Amino acid sequence: MFEIVFLGTSASAPSVHRGLSAQVVKHDEYRFLIDCGEGTQRQILQSGIGFKRLNRILITHGHLDHILGLAGLLSTFSRWEAIDELEIYAGKWALDRIHDLLFGVVLRGARPPMSIHLVEVRPGVIFEDAEFSVTAFPVDHRGADCYGYLFDEKSRRPFLAEKADALNIPQGPWRRDLVNGQVVTLPDGRAIDPEQVLGPARPGTRLVHVGDSGRTDNLRSVCQFADLLVIEATYMQEEAAMAADFAHLTARQAAELAIQAGVKHLVLTHISRRYRERDVLAEERAIFPHVMVARAFDVFQIKRDEFVQLAESGQLKDQPSASS
Ligand SMILES: [Zn+2]
Ligand SMILES: [Zn+2]
């Protein structure tokens, strides 16, 4: 299960209602800040997430509307926040610019308040633990080294308690070891193979995040059957030519990608100031019903067969309702 908290959802420049790109993906104790547009630290405070354990930052690309907030964040960390280590993942071009911003402008020779690891992203797995992995994949936008990120829970084989009961397997460590795929010997001397009590593998939850992008044909396979796709939709269909000129997407292109890839739910972000959310939705819901436009402080929980909005613009919902 993943959770995503939107912090900033505007393209290029902030609007009265929208801040610049930033969102946090959570999985158990892990938190990943994806992009850090100007003003992100105030959004973090307002969202109630806080800075604790916010020590991994994934950057989609080096345009200023996605990275300028890193300067303020580091400046604040240097005064009063206790984070021992900060990892910033980005493609090479973005990483060079971030290096200049943090070490050239913010620190200017001063000692960093914590160790800062600037990690160059290349396509492939960039983070992994027992439960899930994060994979970077290339995205085409203006300039080199743009990346999207796939959060992928590992598949699991469910423990079939009724089969275990039928085999008279006692409660306790034997069942735990069987869940972990080990052959066990019961107190009565019988050996039980995990195959006897485990069901077929069930794929884990998949969340795909795409920042700024000029095309979608190269994203189909990574988006395949994603439970949630979060993707930029800077323009509406009437300005498709402008979208192409600036290597951005229209909401229609995002919706078509979702259909082609069998995506279950689609959340659009990086919306141009010129549009109203309801107009974007009216245009796209006709072709892909499970689409939403992200607002600051929206919180979504994504499970394999369930997609729930926990909070809308920061207001906790009384009765979350599954929309699958
Ligand atoms: Zn942007
Ligand atoms: Zn950009």
Coordinates of C-alpha atoms and ligand atoms in Angstrom, one line a residue:
M1 CA 0.0 0.0 0.0
F2 CA 1.2 3.5 -0.9
E3 CA 0.0 6.9 0.1
I4 CA 0.6 10.1 -1.9
V5 CA 0.2 13.6 -0.5
F6 CA 0.1 16.4 -3.1
L7 CA 1.9 19.6 -2.0
G8 CA 2.1 21.6 -5.3
T9 CA 0.3 21.0 -8.5
S10 CA 0.9 24.1 -10.8
A11 CA 2.9 24.2 -14.0
S12 CA 5.9 26.6 -14.4
A13 CA 4.6 29.4 -12.1
P14 CA 2.4 29.3 -9.0
S15 CA -1.1 30.5 -9.1
V16 CA -3.4 31.8 -6.3
H17 CA -4.6 28.2 -5.8
R18 CA -1.7 26.1 -6.8
G19 CA 1.9 25.9 -5.6
L20 CA 4.8 24.4 -7.6
S21 CA 5.5 20.7 -8.1
A22 CA 6.0 18.6 -5.0
Q23 CA 4.4 15.5 -3.6
V24 CA 5.3 12.9 -1.0
V25 CA 4.9 9.1 -1.6
K26 CA 4.8 7.1 1.6
H27 CA 5.3 3.3 2.2
D28 CA 5.4 2.3 5.9
E29 CA 8.1 4.3 7.4
Y30 CA 9.6 5.4 4.1
R31 CA 8.9 8.8 2.6
F32 CA 10.0 10.1 -0.8
L33 CA 9.6 13.7 -1.7
I34 CA 9.2 13.9 -5.5
D35 CA 10.3 17.3 -6.8
C36 CA 10.7 20.3 -4.7
G37 CA 9.3 23.5 -6.3
E38 CA 9.7 26.9 -4.7
G39 CA 7.5 27.1 -1.6
T40 CA 7.5 23.4 -0.8
Q41 CA 8.7 23.7 2.8
R42 CA 5.7 25.8 3.7
Q43 CA 3.4 23.2 2.0
I44 CA 5.1 20.5 4.0
L45 CA 4.3 22.4 7.2
Q46 CA 0.8 23.1 6.2
S47 CA 0.1 19.5 5.2
G48 CA 1.1 18.3 8.7
I49 CA 3.6 15.8 7.2
G50 CA 6.5 17.5 9.0
F51 CA 10.2 17.1 8.0
K52 CA 10.9 14.0 10.0
R53 CA 12.2 11.1 7.9
L54 CA 11.8 13.3 4.8
N55 CA 15.3 12.4 3.8
R56 CA 14.9 11.0 0.3
I57 CA 14.2 13.4 -2.5
L58 CA 13.6 12.2 -6.1
I59 CA 13.8 14.9 -8.8
T60 CA 12.2 14.4 -12.2
H61 CA 14.3 17.0 -14.0
G62 CA 16.2 20.1 -13.5
H63 CA 13.8 22.9 -14.5
L64 CA 13.5 25.5 -11.8
D65 CA 9.8 25.0 -11.0
H66 CA 10.9 21.5 -9.8
I67 CA 14.0 22.2 -7.8
L68 CA 14.1 25.8 -6.4
G69 CA 12.5 24.7 -3.2
L70 CA 15.6 22.6 -2.3
A71 CA 17.4 25.8 -1.4
G72 CA 14.9 26.9 1.2
L73 CA 14.5 23.4 2.5
L74 CA 18.3 23.1 3.1
S75 CA 18.4 26.5 4.6
T76 CA 15.7 25.6 7.1
F77 CA 17.3 22.2 7.9
S78 CA 20.6 24.0 8.7
R79 CA 18.8 26.0 11.4
W80 CA 16.6 23.7 13.3
E81 CA 15.7 20.4 11.7
A82 CA 17.3 17.2 12.8
I83 CA 17.9 15.1 9.7
D84 CA 21.2 13.3 9.7
E85 CA 21.4 12.5 6.0
L86 CA 19.8 13.8 2.9
E87 CA 19.7 11.9 -0.4
I88 CA 18.8 13.7 -3.5
Y89 CA 18.3 11.6 -6.6
A90 CA 18.3 13.2 -10.1
G91 CA 19.6 12.8 -13.6
K92 CA 23.0 14.3 -14.3
W93 CA 21.9 17.6 -15.7
A94 CA 19.5 18.3 -12.9
L95 CA 22.1 17.1 -10.3
D96 CA 24.7 19.6 -11.6
R97 CA 22.2 22.4 -11.3
I98 CA 21.1 21.3 -7.8
H99 CA 24.8 21.1 -6.8
D100 CA 25.2 24.7 -7.9
L101 CA 22.1 25.8 -6.1
L102 CA 22.9 24.1 -2.8
F103 CA 26.7 24.3 -2.6
G104 CA 27.2 27.5 -4.7
V105 CA 24.2 29.6 -3.5
V106 CA 23.0 28.3 -0.1
L107 CA 26.2 27.0 1.5
R108 CA 29.0 28.9 -0.3
G109 CA 31.7 27.0 1.4
A110 CA 29.9 26.5 4.7
R111 CA 29.6 23.0 6.1
P112 CA 26.4 21.3 5.2
P113 CA 24.1 20.9 8.2
M114 CA 23.9 17.1 7.4
S115 CA 25.6 14.9 5.0
I116 CA 24.1 15.5 1.6
H117 CA 24.3 12.7 -1.0
L118 CA 23.7 13.8 -4.6
V119 CA 22.9 10.5 -6.3
E120 CA 23.0 10.4 -10.1
V121 CA 19.9 8.5 -11.4
R122 CA 20.2 6.1 -14.3
P123 CA 17.5 3.9 -15.6
G124 CA 16.9 1.0 -13.2
V125 CA 16.2 0.2 -9.6
I126 CA 17.3 3.1 -7.4
F127 CA 15.9 1.9 -4.1
E128 CA 14.8 -1.4 -2.7
D129 CA 13.7 -3.0 0.5
A130 CA 12.0 -6.3 1.3
E131 CA 8.5 -5.0 0.4
F132 CA 8.9 -2.7 -2.5
S133 CA 11.3 -1.1 -5.0
V134 CA 11.6 2.3 -6.7
T135 CA 12.7 2.2 -10.4
A136 CA 13.7 5.2 -12.5
F137 CA 12.8 5.3 -16.1
P138 CA 13.7 7.8 -18.8
V139 CA 11.1 10.5 -19.8
D140 CA 11.4 12.8 -22.8
H141 CA 11.1 16.5 -22.0
R142 CA 13.2 19.5 -22.8
G143 CA 16.8 18.7 -22.0
A144 CA 18.6 15.6 -21.0
D145 CA 18.3 13.2 -18.1
C146 CA 14.6 13.5 -17.2
Y147 CA 13.2 10.6 -15.2
G148 CA 9.9 9.1 -13.9
Y149 CA 9.6 6.9 -10.9
L150 CA 7.8 3.6 -10.5
F151 CA 6.9 2.4 -7.0
D152 CA 6.4 -1.3 -7.2
E153 CA 5.4 -3.5 -4.3
K154 CA 6.7 -7.0 -4.5
S155 CA 4.3 -9.8 -5.3
R156 CA 3.2 -12.0 -2.4
R157 CA 1.8 -15.4 -2.0
P158 CA -1.1 -15.4 0.4
F159 CA -1.1 -17.8 3.3
L160 CA -4.1 -20.1 3.0
A161 CA -5.2 -20.5 6.7
E162 CA -7.9 -23.0 5.8
K163 CA -5.4 -25.4 4.2
A164 CA -3.1 -25.0 7.2
D165 CA -6.0 -25.8 9.5
A166 CA -6.9 -28.9 7.4
L167 CA -3.2 -30.1 7.8
N168 CA -3.4 -29.4 11.5
I169 CA -0.5 -27.0 11.5
P170 CA -0.3 -25.5 14.9
Q171 CA -0.3 -21.7 15.4
G172 CA 3.2 -20.3 16.1
P173 CA 6.6 -20.1 14.4
W174 CA 5.8 -23.0 11.9
R175 CA 3.2 -20.8 10.2
R176 CA 5.5 -17.8 10.1
D177 CA 8.3 -19.8 8.6
L178 CA 5.9 -21.3 6.0
V179 CA 4.7 -17.7 5.1
N180 CA 8.4 -16.9 4.5
G181 CA 8.8 -19.9 2.1
Q182 CA 10.6 -22.3 4.4
V183 CA 10.0 -26.0 4.8
V184 CA 9.1 -26.7 8.4
T185 CA 9.1 -29.8 10.6
L186 CA 6.1 -30.0 12.9
P187 CA 6.3 -31.3 16.5
D188 CA 4.6 -34.5 15.3
G189 CA 7.5 -35.0 12.9
R190 CA 5.7 -34.2 9.7
A191 CA 7.5 -32.0 7.2
I192 CA 5.4 -29.4 5.5
D193 CA 6.3 -27.7 2.3
P194 CA 5.2 -24.0 1.8
E195 CA 3.7 -25.1 -1.5
Q196 CA 1.0 -26.9 0.5
V197 CA -0.2 -23.7 2.2
L198 CA 0.6 -20.8 -0.1
G199 CA -1.7 -19.5 -2.8
P200 CA -0.6 -18.2 -6.2
A201 CA 1.5 -15.0 -6.2
R202 CA -0.5 -11.8 -6.2
P203 CA 1.1 -8.8 -7.8
G204 CA 1.7 -5.8 -5.5
T205 CA 0.5 -2.3 -5.9
R206 CA 2.1 -0.2 -8.6
L207 CA 2.3 3.6 -8.5
V208 CA 3.8 5.5 -11.4
H209 CA 4.9 9.1 -11.2
V210 CA 5.7 11.0 -14.4
G211 CA 6.9 14.6 -14.2
D212 CA 7.1 16.9 -17.2
S213 CA 7.0 14.9 -20.4
G214 CA 6.5 15.6 -24.1
R215 CA 5.3 12.2 -25.2
T216 CA 3.6 9.1 -23.9
D217 CA 4.4 6.3 -26.4
N218 CA 7.6 5.6 -24.5
L219 CA 5.7 5.3 -21.2
R220 CA 3.2 2.7 -22.1
S221 CA 5.1 -0.3 -20.9
V222 CA 6.1 1.1 -17.5
C223 CA 2.6 2.3 -16.9
Q224 CA 1.1 -1.1 -17.8
F225 CA -1.7 -2.0 -15.3
A226 CA -0.6 0.6 -12.8
D227 CA -3.0 1.1 -9.9
L228 CA -2.3 4.8 -10.0
L229 CA -0.6 7.0 -12.6
V230 CA 0.3 10.5 -11.6
I231 CA 1.3 12.5 -14.6
E232 CA 1.6 16.1 -15.8
A233 CA -1.2 17.5 -17.9
T234 CA -0.1 21.1 -18.5
Y235 CA -2.5 21.8 -21.3
M236 CA -5.9 21.1 -22.6
Q237 CA -6.7 19.7 -26.0
E238 CA -7.4 23.2 -27.6
E239 CA -3.7 24.0 -27.0
A240 CA -2.2 20.7 -28.2
A241 CA 0.1 22.5 -30.5
M242 CA 1.6 24.6 -27.7
A243 CA 1.9 21.4 -25.6
A244 CA 4.0 19.8 -28.3
D245 CA 6.1 23.0 -28.8
F246 CA 7.1 23.0 -25.1
A247 CA 7.4 19.2 -24.7
H248 CA 4.4 19.0 -22.4
L249 CA 1.3 16.9 -22.4
T250 CA -2.3 17.6 -22.8
A251 CA -4.8 16.1 -20.4
R252 CA -6.2 14.1 -23.3
Q253 CA -2.8 12.5 -24.0
A254 CA -2.5 11.5 -20.3
A255 CA -6.0 10.0 -20.4
E256 CA -5.2 8.1 -23.7
L257 CA -2.0 6.7 -22.1
A258 CA -4.1 5.5 -19.1
I259 CA -6.5 3.7 -21.4
Q260 CA -3.7 2.2 -23.6
A261 CA -1.7 1.0 -20.5
G262 CA -4.7 -0.4 -18.6
V263 CA -4.1 2.0 -15.7
K264 CA -6.8 1.9 -13.0
H265 CA -6.7 5.4 -11.7
L266 CA -5.2 8.6 -13.1
V267 CA -4.4 11.8 -11.2
L268 CA -3.3 14.8 -13.3
T269 CA -1.0 17.5 -11.9
H270 CA 1.3 20.3 -13.2
I271 CA -1.8 22.1 -14.5
S272 CA -1.4 25.4 -16.3
R273 CA -2.8 28.5 -14.5
R274 CA -5.1 29.2 -17.4
Y275 CA -7.4 26.3 -16.8
R276 CA -10.1 25.5 -14.3
E277 CA -10.1 22.1 -12.8
R278 CA -13.7 21.4 -13.7
D279 CA -13.0 22.1 -17.4
V280 CA -10.1 19.7 -17.5
L281 CA -12.2 17.0 -15.8
A282 CA -15.2 17.6 -18.0
E283 CA -13.0 17.1 -21.0
E284 CA -11.3 13.9 -19.8
R285 CA -13.9 12.1 -17.8
A286 CA -15.8 11.5 -21.0
I287 CA -13.0 9.2 -22.2
F288 CA -11.5 8.0 -18.9
P289 CA -13.9 8.1 -15.9
H290 CA -11.3 7.4 -13.2
V291 CA -9.5 10.7 -13.6
M292 CA -8.9 13.4 -11.0
V293 CA -7.0 16.7 -10.9
A294 CA -4.7 16.9 -7.9
R295 CA -5.0 19.8 -5.5
A296 CA -2.6 20.8 -2.7
F297 CA -3.1 18.6 0.3
D298 CA -5.1 15.9 -1.4
V299 CA -4.1 12.5 0.1
F300 CA -4.7 9.3 -1.7
Q301 CA -4.2 5.7 -0.5
I302 CA -3.4 3.2 -3.2
K303 CA -3.8 -0.6 -2.7
R304 CA -4.0 -3.3 -5.2
D305 CA -7.7 -3.2 -5.7
E306 CA -8.6 0.0 -3.8
F307 CA -8.1 3.7 -4.4
V308 CA -9.3 5.9 -1.7
Q309 CA -9.1 9.7 -1.2
L310 CA -8.3 10.1 2.5
A311 CA -8.2 13.9 2.4
E312 CA -9.4 16.5 0.0
S313 CA -7.3 19.7 0.0
G314 CA -6.1 18.8 3.5
Q315 CA -9.6 18.2 5.0
L316 CA -9.9 14.6 6.3
K317 CA -12.8 12.9 4.7
D318 CA -15.3 11.5 7.1
Q319 CA -16.0 8.3 5.3
P320 CA -13.4 7.5 2.7
S321 CA -15.1 5.7 -0.2
A322 CA -13.5 3.4 -2.6
S323 CA -13.8 4.5 -6.1
S324 CA -12.7 1.3 -7.9
Ligands
ZN1 ZN 7.5 21.9 -14.8
ZN2 ZN 10.1 21.0 -17.2

